[in-house]
Coordinates of C-alpha atoms in Angstrom, one line a residue:
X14 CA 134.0 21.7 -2.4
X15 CA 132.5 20.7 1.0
X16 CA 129.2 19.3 0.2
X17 CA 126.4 20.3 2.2
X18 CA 124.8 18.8 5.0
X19 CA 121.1 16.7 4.9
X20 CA 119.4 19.8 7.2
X21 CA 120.5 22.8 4.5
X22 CA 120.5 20.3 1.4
X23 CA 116.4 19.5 2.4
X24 CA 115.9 22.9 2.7
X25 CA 117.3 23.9 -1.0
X26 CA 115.4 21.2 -2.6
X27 CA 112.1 22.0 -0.9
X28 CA 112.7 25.4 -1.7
X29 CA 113.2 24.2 -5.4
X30 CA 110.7 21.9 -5.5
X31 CA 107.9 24.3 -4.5
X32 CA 109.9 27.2 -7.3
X33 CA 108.9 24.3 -10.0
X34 CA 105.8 23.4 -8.6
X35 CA 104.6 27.0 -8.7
X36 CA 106.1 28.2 -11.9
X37 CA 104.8 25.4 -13.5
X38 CA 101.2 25.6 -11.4
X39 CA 101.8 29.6 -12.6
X40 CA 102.0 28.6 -16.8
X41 CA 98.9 26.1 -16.6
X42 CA 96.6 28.6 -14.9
X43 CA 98.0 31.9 -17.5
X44 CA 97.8 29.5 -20.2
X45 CA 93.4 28.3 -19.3
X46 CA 92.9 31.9 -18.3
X47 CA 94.2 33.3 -21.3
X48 CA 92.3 30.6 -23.6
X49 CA 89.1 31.8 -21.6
X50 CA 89.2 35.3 -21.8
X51 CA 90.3 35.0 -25.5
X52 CA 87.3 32.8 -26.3
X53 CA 85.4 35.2 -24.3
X54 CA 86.3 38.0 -26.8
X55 CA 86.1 35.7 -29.9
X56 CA 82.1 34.7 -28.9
X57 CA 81.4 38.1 -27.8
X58 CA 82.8 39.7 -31.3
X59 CA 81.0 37.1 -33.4
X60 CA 77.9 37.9 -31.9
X61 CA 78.5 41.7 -32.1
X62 CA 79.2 41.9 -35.8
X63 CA 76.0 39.3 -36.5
X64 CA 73.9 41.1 -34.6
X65 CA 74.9 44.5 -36.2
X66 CA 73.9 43.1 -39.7
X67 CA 70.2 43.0 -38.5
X68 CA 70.7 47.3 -38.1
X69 CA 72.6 47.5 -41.8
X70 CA 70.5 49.2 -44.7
X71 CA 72.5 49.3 -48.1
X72 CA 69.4 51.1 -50.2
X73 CA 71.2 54.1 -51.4
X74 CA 74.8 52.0 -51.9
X75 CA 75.9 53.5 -48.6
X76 CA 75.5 51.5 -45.5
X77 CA 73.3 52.9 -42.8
X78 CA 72.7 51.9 -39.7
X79 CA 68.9 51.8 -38.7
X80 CA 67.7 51.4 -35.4
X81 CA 65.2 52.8 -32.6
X82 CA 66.8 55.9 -31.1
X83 CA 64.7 55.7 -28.0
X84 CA 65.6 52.3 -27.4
X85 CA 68.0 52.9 -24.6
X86 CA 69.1 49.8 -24.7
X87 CA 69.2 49.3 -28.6
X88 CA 71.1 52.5 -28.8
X89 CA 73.8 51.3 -26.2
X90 CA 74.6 48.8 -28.3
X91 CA 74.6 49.7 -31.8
X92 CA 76.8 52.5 -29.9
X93 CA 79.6 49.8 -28.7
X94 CA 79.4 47.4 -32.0
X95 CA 80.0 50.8 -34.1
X96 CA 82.7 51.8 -32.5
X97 CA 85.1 50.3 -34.5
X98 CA 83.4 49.5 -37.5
X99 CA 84.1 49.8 -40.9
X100 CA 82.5 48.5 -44.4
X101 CA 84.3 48.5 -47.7
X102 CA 82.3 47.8 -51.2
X103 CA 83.5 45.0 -53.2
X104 CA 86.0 46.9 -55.3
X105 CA 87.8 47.8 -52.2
X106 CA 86.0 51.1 -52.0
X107 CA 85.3 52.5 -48.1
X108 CA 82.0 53.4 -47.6
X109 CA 81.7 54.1 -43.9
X110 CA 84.1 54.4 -40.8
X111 CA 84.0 55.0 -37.4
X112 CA 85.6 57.0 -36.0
X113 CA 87.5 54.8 -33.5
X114 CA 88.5 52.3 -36.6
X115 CA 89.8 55.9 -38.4
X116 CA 91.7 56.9 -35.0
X117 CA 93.5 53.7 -35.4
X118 CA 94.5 54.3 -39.1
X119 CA 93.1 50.8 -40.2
X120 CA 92.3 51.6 -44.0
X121 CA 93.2 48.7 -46.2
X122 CA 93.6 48.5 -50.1
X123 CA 91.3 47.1 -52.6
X124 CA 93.8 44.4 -52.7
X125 CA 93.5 43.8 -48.7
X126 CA 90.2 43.8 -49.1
X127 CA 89.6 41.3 -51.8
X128 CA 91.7 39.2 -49.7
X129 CA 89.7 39.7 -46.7
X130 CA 86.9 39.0 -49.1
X131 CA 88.0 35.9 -50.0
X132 CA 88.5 34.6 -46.0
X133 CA 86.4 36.4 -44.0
X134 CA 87.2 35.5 -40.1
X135 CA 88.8 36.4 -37.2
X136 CA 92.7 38.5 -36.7
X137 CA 94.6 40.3 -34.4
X138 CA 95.7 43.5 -35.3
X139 CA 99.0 45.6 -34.0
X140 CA 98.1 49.0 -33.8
X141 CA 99.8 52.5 -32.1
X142 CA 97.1 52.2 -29.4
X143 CA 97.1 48.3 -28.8
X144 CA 95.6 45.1 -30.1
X145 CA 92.5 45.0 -31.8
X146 CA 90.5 42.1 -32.6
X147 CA 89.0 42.6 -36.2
X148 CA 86.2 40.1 -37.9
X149 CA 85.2 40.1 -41.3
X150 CA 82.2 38.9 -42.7
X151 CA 80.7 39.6 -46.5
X152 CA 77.3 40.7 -46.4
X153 CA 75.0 40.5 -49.7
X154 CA 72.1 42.0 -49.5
X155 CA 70.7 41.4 -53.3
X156 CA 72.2 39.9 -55.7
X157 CA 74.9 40.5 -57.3
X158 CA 75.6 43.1 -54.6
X159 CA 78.5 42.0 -51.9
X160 CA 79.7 43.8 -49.1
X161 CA 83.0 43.8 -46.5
X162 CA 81.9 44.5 -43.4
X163 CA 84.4 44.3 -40.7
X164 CA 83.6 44.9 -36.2
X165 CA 86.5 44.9 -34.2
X166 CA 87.4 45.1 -30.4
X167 CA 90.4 46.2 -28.9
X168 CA 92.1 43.6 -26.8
X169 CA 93.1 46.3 -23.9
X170 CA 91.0 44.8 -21.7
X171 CA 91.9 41.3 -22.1
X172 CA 96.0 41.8 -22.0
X173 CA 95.6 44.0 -19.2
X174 CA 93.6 41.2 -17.3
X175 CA 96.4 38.6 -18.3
X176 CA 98.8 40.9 -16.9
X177 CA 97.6 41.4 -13.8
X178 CA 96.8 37.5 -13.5
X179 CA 100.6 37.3 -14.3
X180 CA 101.9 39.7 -12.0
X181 CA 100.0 37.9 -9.0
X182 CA 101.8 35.0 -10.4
X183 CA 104.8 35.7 -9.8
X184 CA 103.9 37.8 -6.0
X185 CA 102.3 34.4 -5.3
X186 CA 105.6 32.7 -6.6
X187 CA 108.0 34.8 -5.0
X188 CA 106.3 34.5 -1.9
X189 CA 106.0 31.0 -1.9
X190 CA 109.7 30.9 -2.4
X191 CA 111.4 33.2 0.1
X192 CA 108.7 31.3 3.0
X193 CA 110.1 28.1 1.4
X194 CA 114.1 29.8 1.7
X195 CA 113.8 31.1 4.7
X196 CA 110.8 28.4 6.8
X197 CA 113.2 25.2 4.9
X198 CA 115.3 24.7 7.2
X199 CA 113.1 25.1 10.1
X200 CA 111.1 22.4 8.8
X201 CA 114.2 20.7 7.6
X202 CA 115.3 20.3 11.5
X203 CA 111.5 19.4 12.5
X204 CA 111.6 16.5 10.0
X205 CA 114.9 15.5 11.5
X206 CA 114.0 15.9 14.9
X207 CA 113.3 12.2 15.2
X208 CA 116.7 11.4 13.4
X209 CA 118.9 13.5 15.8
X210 CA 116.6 11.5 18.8
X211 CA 117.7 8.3 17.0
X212 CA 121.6 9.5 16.8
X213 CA 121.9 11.2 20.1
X214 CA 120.8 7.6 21.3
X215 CA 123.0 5.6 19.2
X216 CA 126.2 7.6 20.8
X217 CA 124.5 6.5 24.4
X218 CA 125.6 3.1 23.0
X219 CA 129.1 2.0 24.0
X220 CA 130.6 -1.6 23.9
X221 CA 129.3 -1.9 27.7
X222 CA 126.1 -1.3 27.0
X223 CA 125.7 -3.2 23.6
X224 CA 122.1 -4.5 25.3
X225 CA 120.7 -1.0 24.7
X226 CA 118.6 -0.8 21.5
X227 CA 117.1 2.1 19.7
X228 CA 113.5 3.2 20.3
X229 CA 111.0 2.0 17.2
X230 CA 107.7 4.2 17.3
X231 CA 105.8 1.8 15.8
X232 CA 105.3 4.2 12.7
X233 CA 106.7 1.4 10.3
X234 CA 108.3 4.3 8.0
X235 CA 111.9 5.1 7.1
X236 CA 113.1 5.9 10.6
X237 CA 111.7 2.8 12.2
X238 CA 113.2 1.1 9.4
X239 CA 116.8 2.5 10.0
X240 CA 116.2 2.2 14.1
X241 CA 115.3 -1.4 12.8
X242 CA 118.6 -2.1 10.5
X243 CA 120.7 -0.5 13.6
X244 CA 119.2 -3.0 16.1
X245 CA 119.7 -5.8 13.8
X246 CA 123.4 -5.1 13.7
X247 CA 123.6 -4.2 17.3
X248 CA 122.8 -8.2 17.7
X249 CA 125.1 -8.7 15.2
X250 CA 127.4 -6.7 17.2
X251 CA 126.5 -8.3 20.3
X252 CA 127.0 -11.2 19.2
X253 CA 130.1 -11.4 17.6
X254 CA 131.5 -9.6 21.1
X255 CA 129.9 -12.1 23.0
X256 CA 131.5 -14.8 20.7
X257 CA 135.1 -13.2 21.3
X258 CA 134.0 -13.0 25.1
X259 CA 133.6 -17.0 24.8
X260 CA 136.8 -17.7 22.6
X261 CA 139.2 -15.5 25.2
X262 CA 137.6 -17.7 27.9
X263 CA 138.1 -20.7 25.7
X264 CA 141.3 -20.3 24.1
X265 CA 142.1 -18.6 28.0
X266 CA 141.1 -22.5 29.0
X267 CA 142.8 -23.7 26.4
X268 CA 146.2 -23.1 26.4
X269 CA 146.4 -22.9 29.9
X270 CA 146.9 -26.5 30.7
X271 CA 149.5 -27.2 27.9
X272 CA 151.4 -24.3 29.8
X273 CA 150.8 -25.2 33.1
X274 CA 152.5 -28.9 32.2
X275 CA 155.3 -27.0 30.3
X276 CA 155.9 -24.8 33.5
X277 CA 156.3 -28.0 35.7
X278 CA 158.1 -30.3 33.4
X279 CA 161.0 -26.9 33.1
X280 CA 160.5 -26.3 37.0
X281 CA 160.7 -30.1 37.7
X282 CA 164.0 -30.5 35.4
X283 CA 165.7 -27.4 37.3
X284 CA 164.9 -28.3 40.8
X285 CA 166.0 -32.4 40.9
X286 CA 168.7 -32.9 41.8
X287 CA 169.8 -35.7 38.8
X288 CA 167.3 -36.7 36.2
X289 CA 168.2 -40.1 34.1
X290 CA 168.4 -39.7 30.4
X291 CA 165.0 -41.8 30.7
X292 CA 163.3 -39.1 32.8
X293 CA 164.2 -36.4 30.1
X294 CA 163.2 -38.8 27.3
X295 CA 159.7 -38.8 29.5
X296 CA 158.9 -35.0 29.6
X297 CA 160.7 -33.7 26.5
X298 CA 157.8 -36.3 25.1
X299 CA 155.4 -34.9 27.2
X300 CA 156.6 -31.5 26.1
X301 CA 155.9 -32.3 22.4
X302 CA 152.5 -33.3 23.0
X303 CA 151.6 -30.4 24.5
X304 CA 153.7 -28.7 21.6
X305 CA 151.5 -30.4 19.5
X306 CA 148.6 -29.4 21.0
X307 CA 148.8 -26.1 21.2
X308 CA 150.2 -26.2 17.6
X309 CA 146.5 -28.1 16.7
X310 CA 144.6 -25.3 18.3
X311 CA 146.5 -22.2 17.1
X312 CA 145.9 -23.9 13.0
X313 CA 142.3 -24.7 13.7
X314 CA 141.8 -20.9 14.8
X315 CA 143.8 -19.5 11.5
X316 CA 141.9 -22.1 9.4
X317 CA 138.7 -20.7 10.6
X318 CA 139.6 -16.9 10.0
X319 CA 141.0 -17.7 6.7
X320 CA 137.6 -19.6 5.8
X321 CA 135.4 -17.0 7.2
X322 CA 137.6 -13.9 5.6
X323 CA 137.1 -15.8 2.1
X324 CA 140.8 -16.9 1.4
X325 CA 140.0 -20.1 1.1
X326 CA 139.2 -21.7 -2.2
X327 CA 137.5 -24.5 -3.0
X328 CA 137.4 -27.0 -6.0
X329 CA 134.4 -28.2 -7.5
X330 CA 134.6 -31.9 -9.0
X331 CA 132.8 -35.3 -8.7
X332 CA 133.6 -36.7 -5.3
X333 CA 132.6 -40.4 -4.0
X334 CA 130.8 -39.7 -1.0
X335 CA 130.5 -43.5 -0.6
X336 CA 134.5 -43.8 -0.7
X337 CA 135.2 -40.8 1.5
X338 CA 132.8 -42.2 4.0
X339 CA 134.3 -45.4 4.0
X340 CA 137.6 -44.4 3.8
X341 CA 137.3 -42.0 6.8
X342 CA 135.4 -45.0 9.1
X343 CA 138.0 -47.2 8.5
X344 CA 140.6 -44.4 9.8
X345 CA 138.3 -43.6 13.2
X346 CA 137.8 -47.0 14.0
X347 CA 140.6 -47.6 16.0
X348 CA 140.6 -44.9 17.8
X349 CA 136.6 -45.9 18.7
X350 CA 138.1 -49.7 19.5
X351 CA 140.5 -47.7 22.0
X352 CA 138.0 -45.9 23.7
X353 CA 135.5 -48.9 23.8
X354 CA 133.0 -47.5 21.8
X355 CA 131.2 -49.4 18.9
X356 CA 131.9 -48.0 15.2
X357 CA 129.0 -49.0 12.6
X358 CA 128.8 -47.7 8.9
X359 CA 125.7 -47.6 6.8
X360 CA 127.0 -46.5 3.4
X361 CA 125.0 -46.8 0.2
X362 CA 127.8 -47.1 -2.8
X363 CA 128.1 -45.0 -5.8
X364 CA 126.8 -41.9 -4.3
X365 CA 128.2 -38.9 -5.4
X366 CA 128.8 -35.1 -5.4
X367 CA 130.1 -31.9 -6.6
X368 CA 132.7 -30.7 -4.2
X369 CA 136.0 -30.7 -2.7
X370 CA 137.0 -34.2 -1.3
X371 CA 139.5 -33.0 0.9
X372 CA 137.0 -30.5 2.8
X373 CA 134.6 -33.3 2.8
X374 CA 136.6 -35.5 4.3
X375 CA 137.3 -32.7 6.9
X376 CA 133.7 -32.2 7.5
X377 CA 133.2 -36.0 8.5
X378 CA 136.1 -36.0 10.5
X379 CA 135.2 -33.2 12.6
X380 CA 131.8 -34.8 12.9
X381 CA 133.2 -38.2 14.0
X382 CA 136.1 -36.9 16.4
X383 CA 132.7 -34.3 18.3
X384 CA 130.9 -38.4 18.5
X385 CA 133.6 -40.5 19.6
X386 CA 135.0 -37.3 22.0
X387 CA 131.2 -37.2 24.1
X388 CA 130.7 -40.6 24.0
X389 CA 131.8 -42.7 27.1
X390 CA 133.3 -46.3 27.2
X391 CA 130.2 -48.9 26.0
X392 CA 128.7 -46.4 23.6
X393 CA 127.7 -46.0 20.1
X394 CA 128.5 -44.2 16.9
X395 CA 127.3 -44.4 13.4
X396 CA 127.9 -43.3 10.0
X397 CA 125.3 -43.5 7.6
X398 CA 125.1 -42.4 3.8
X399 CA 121.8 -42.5 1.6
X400 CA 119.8 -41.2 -1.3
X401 CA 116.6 -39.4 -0.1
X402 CA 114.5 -38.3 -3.0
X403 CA 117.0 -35.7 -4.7
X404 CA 119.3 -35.5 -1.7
X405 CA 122.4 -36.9 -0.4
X406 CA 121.9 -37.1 3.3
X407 CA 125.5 -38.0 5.4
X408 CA 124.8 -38.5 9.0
X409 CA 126.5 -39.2 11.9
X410 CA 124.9 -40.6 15.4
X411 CA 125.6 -41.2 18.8
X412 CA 124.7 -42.5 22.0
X413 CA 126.9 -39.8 24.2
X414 CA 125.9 -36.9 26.7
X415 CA 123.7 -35.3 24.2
X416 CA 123.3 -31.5 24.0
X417 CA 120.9 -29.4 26.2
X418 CA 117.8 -27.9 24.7
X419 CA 119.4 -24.2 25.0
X420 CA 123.1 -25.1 24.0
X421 CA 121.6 -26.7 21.0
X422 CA 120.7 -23.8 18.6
X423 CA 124.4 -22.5 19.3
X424 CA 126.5 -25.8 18.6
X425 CA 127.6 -24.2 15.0
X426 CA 128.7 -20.7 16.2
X427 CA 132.4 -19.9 16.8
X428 CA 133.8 -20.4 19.5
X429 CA 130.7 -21.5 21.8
X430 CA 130.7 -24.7 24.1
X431 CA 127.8 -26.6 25.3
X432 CA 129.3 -26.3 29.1
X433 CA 132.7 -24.9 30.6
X434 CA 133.9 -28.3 30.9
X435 CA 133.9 -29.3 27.6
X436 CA 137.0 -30.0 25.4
X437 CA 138.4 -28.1 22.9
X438 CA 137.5 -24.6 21.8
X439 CA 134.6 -24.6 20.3
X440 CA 136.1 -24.3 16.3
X441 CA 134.9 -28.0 14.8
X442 CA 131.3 -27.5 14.2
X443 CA 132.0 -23.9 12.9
X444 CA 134.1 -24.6 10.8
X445 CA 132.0 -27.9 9.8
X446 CA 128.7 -25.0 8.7
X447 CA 131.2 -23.5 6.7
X448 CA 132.4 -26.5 5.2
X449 CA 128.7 -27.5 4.1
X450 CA 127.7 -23.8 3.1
X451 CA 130.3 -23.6 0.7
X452 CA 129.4 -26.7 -0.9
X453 CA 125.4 -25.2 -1.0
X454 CA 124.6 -27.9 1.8
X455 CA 122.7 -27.5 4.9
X456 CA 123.3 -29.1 8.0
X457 CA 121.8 -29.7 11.4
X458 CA 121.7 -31.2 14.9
X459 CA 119.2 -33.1 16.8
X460 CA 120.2 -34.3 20.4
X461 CA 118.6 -35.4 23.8
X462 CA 120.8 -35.1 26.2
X463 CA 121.8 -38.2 28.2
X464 CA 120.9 -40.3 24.9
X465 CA 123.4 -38.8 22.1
X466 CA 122.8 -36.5 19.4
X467 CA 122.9 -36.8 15.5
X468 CA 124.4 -34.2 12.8
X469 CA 122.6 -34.1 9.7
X470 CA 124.4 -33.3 6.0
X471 CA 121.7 -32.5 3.6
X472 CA 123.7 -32.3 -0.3
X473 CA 122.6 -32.0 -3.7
X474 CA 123.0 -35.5 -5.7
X475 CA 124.7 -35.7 -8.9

């Protein structure tokens, strides 16, 4: 089954929600009004039947009742509590009935009676013509002398209230619910107005135009909020585009001098006339270096995308820093001697960390080779290694070209180079970050250019 879209699906639940919210609005008010009205009746009885005692006269054994005939008002309502009024002697004998009580056939048994007797109060009673509310109090006017006396009320009234009350109910319910059926989805597509705005704007977006970003309202609600998230990974997006943009030009750069020396070496070996077995010695050597080469740069762009795609794993056990460090100076120093420049090492012994020695001696390597690489003839490089406070801090310094204030916070993406005319393709320091972030390091560059830059590990001790 084809699930239903947001616009149709908001307008079913709003029509649900107000269905509930009615109904259940609906039952309160029925349930309070019906309390009311039936305390209403209760109070009203109570004070019918005790007021109608003050009229009872019992001289003769038969109940009378007494009262000023040309009281209008008096008369009106010993008329309404007598209407349905019955008393019963002690024995279960009746001794007067109105006539309404007598239409309703409500003549109990000496038995009922001395029940009723026994607890008086307040019932409901089912008859042919409706409910009727009956109370029951015992009345003893001498002695020895005891009474049932029992004023009712029919509950017509009060049911045919509550009916009504429940009829508009269920009008007002009804109501509520078709405008909420049929004015849903209208609403529905006003309250997604701004979200088709947002989407007819995203598809405006293409990979040319990945500058574009989607309108915030400055509401700071759900939709800003999603414009927000979508700009976010449009920079994202942007970025990692502009990052391919730089490694085609790079890799572009890259591989086109090896090829341009392979192209000459073949066209040089076709076109002389006799080349000495000394001569081809010469360039297939050549040849192999560029072979190499371009073999160094095609690994160090797997070993990247391998590392960044998670498919590499990494050991955690105690490593010697101190060693590593050492161990890795003594391997660059020669090629430092053969460039002129001056290799120092500041190592504190016995440091050590959790981690893989192999991609830590990477990491220094790649940190050394960027030093000695933009450092000229008569320059400087260091290594140091030292405990500061709980941290391991590994840095390397030079005196090279330095890094420009706006190259600087890019040195550690993929792919980026400080200037067109720098070597190599831009994959060391990238994959040096990932290196130290998968040991839970940090690591960071400080540089001036002209006067050399230094690369900063920050580890946890052990």
């Amino acid at each position: 089954m084809k699930p239903l879209s947001l616009r149709p699906t908001l307008a079913l639940i709003s029509a649900a929600v107000l269905s509930v919210t009615l109904a259940a609005e609906g039952f309160a008010s029925h349930t309070a009004l019906s309390r009311q009205l039936d305390a209403s009746v209760t109070t009203d009885l109570e004070e019918k039947a005790r007021a109608l005692h003050g009229y009872l006269r019992f001289g003769t054994g038969v109940p009378v009742v007494t009262y000023d005939h040309d009281d209008a008002e008096e008369a009106a309502f010993v008329a309404d509590a007598t209407r349905y009024y019955q008393v019963y002697s002690a024995d279960g004998q009746l001794l007067a009935q109105s006539p309404g009580m007598e239409s309703l056939g409500l003549r109990y048994t000496p038995k009922e009676v001395a029940d009723f007797r026994a607890a008086p109060g307040m019932r409901d009673v089912q008859t042919d013509r409706g409910r009727i509310r009956i109370t029951t109090t015992v009345v003893t006017p001498s002695p020895g002398r005891h009474y049932v006396v029992q004023v009712g009320e029919m509950l017509a009234r009060f049911d045919a209230t509550l009916n009504d009350f429940d009829r508009m109910l269920w009008l007002r319910t009804l109501i509520g619910t078709s405008l909420a059926v049929f004015m849903g989805p209208v609403l529905a597509g006003w309250a997604l107005a701004p979200l088709m705005r947002l989407a007819r704007h995203a598809q405006s977006i293409s990979i040319t135009r990945l500058e574009e970003r989607l309108p915030l309202r400055g509401t700071d609600d759900e939709l800003d909020r999603v414009a927000a998230a979508f700009n976010q990974a449009l920079d994202r997006l942007e970025r990692s585009i502009g990052e391919m943009r730089q490694f085609s030009a790079a890799l572009a750069h890259e591989l086109r001098t090896p090829l341009a020396v392979l192209r000459g070496q073949a066209e040089m070996a076709l076109t002389a006339a006799a080349v000495s077995p000394a001569q081809t010695r010469e360039h297939i050597a050549s040849q192999i270096d560029e072979y190499d080469r371009l073999t160094r740069l095609i690994n160090q762009i797997l070993t990247l995308a391998r590392a960044e795609a998670g498919e590499i794993e990494m050991t955690r056990g105690l490593v010697d820093l101190s060693a590593i460090a050492t161990a890795v100076g003594d391997q660059v120093e020669a090629l430092a001697d053969a460039k002129g420049i001056q290799l120092t090492m500041d190592i504190a012994p016995a440091v050590h960390v959790r981690g893989d020695a192999g991609w830590i001696e990477r990491l220094l390597l790649i940190l050394l080779d960027n030093a000695i690489k933009f450092t000229a003839a008569g320059g400087h490089v260091s290594i140091s290694l030292r405990h500061v406070e709980q941290q391991v801090v590994l840095a390397v310094r030079d005196s090279g070209i330095g890094i420009s204030d706006e190259a600087l916070p890019h040195v550690f993406e993929p792919f980026y180079r400080a200037s067109a005319t720098a070597e190599g393709a831009g994959i060391g320091l990238a994959l040096a970050k990932w290196i130290v972030a998968a040991h839970g390091a940090t690591i960071d560059a400080a540089s001036t250019p002209e006067h050399g830059s230094l690369f900063s590990v920050y580890m946890n001790g052990n």
